[in-house]
C-alpha positions as CSV (number, residue, x, y, z in Angstrom):
1,M,26.6,3.9,15.3
2,T,26.4,3.3,19.0
3,K,23.3,2.8,21.1
4,A,23.9,6.3,22.6
5,D,23.8,7.8,19.1
6,A,20.6,5.8,18.4
7,E,18.9,7.1,21.5
8,S,19.9,10.7,20.7
9,E,18.4,10.4,17.3
10,D,15.2,8.7,18.6
11,M,16.1,5.5,16.7
12,D,15.4,2.0,17.7
13,P,18.6,0.6,19.2
14,E,18.1,-2.7,17.4
15,Q,18.0,-0.8,14.1
16,A,21.2,1.0,15.0
17,T,23.2,-2.2,15.5
18,G,21.7,-3.8,12.4
19,S,20.8,-6.9,14.3
20,I,17.3,-8.3,14.3
21,P,16.1,-10.1,17.4
22,E,14.9,-13.7,17.1
23,E,11.4,-12.8,18.0
24,K,9.5,-9.8,19.3
25,P,6.5,-11.0,21.4
26,A,4.6,-7.8,20.8
27,A,5.0,-7.9,17.0
28,P,2.1,-9.4,15.1
29,K,2.9,-12.5,13.0
30,T,2.7,-11.3,9.4
31,R,4.9,-14.0,7.9
32,K,4.7,-17.7,8.2
33,E,7.4,-19.0,10.5
34,V,10.1,-20.7,8.4
35,T,12.4,-23.3,10.0
36,G,16.1,-23.6,9.2
37,A,15.4,-26.9,7.5
38,E,12.9,-25.3,5.1
39,I,15.4,-22.5,4.3
40,E,18.1,-25.1,3.5
41,E,15.7,-27.1,1.3
42,R,14.7,-24.0,-0.6
43,F,18.3,-22.9,-1.1
44,A,19.3,-26.3,-2.3
45,S,16.5,-26.4,-4.9
46,W,17.3,-22.8,-6.0
47,T,21.0,-23.7,-6.4
48,L,20.0,-26.7,-8.6
49,R,17.8,-24.4,-10.8
50,Q,20.7,-21.9,-11.2
51,R,23.0,-24.7,-12.3
52,E,20.5,-25.9,-14.9
53,R,20.3,-22.5,-16.4
54,V,24.0,-22.3,-17.2
């Protein structure tokens, strides 16, 4: 879907492309900001737990 299609259907252009912008200043902060390091740490611990299950 192109941005023109999105505009004709009254859709948000960002929704049409499937990309989420880094940050929308107008959007209220509903989730705690998570850093890349925290994500990697969580993924590493999750991976270890998955290996232990097998």
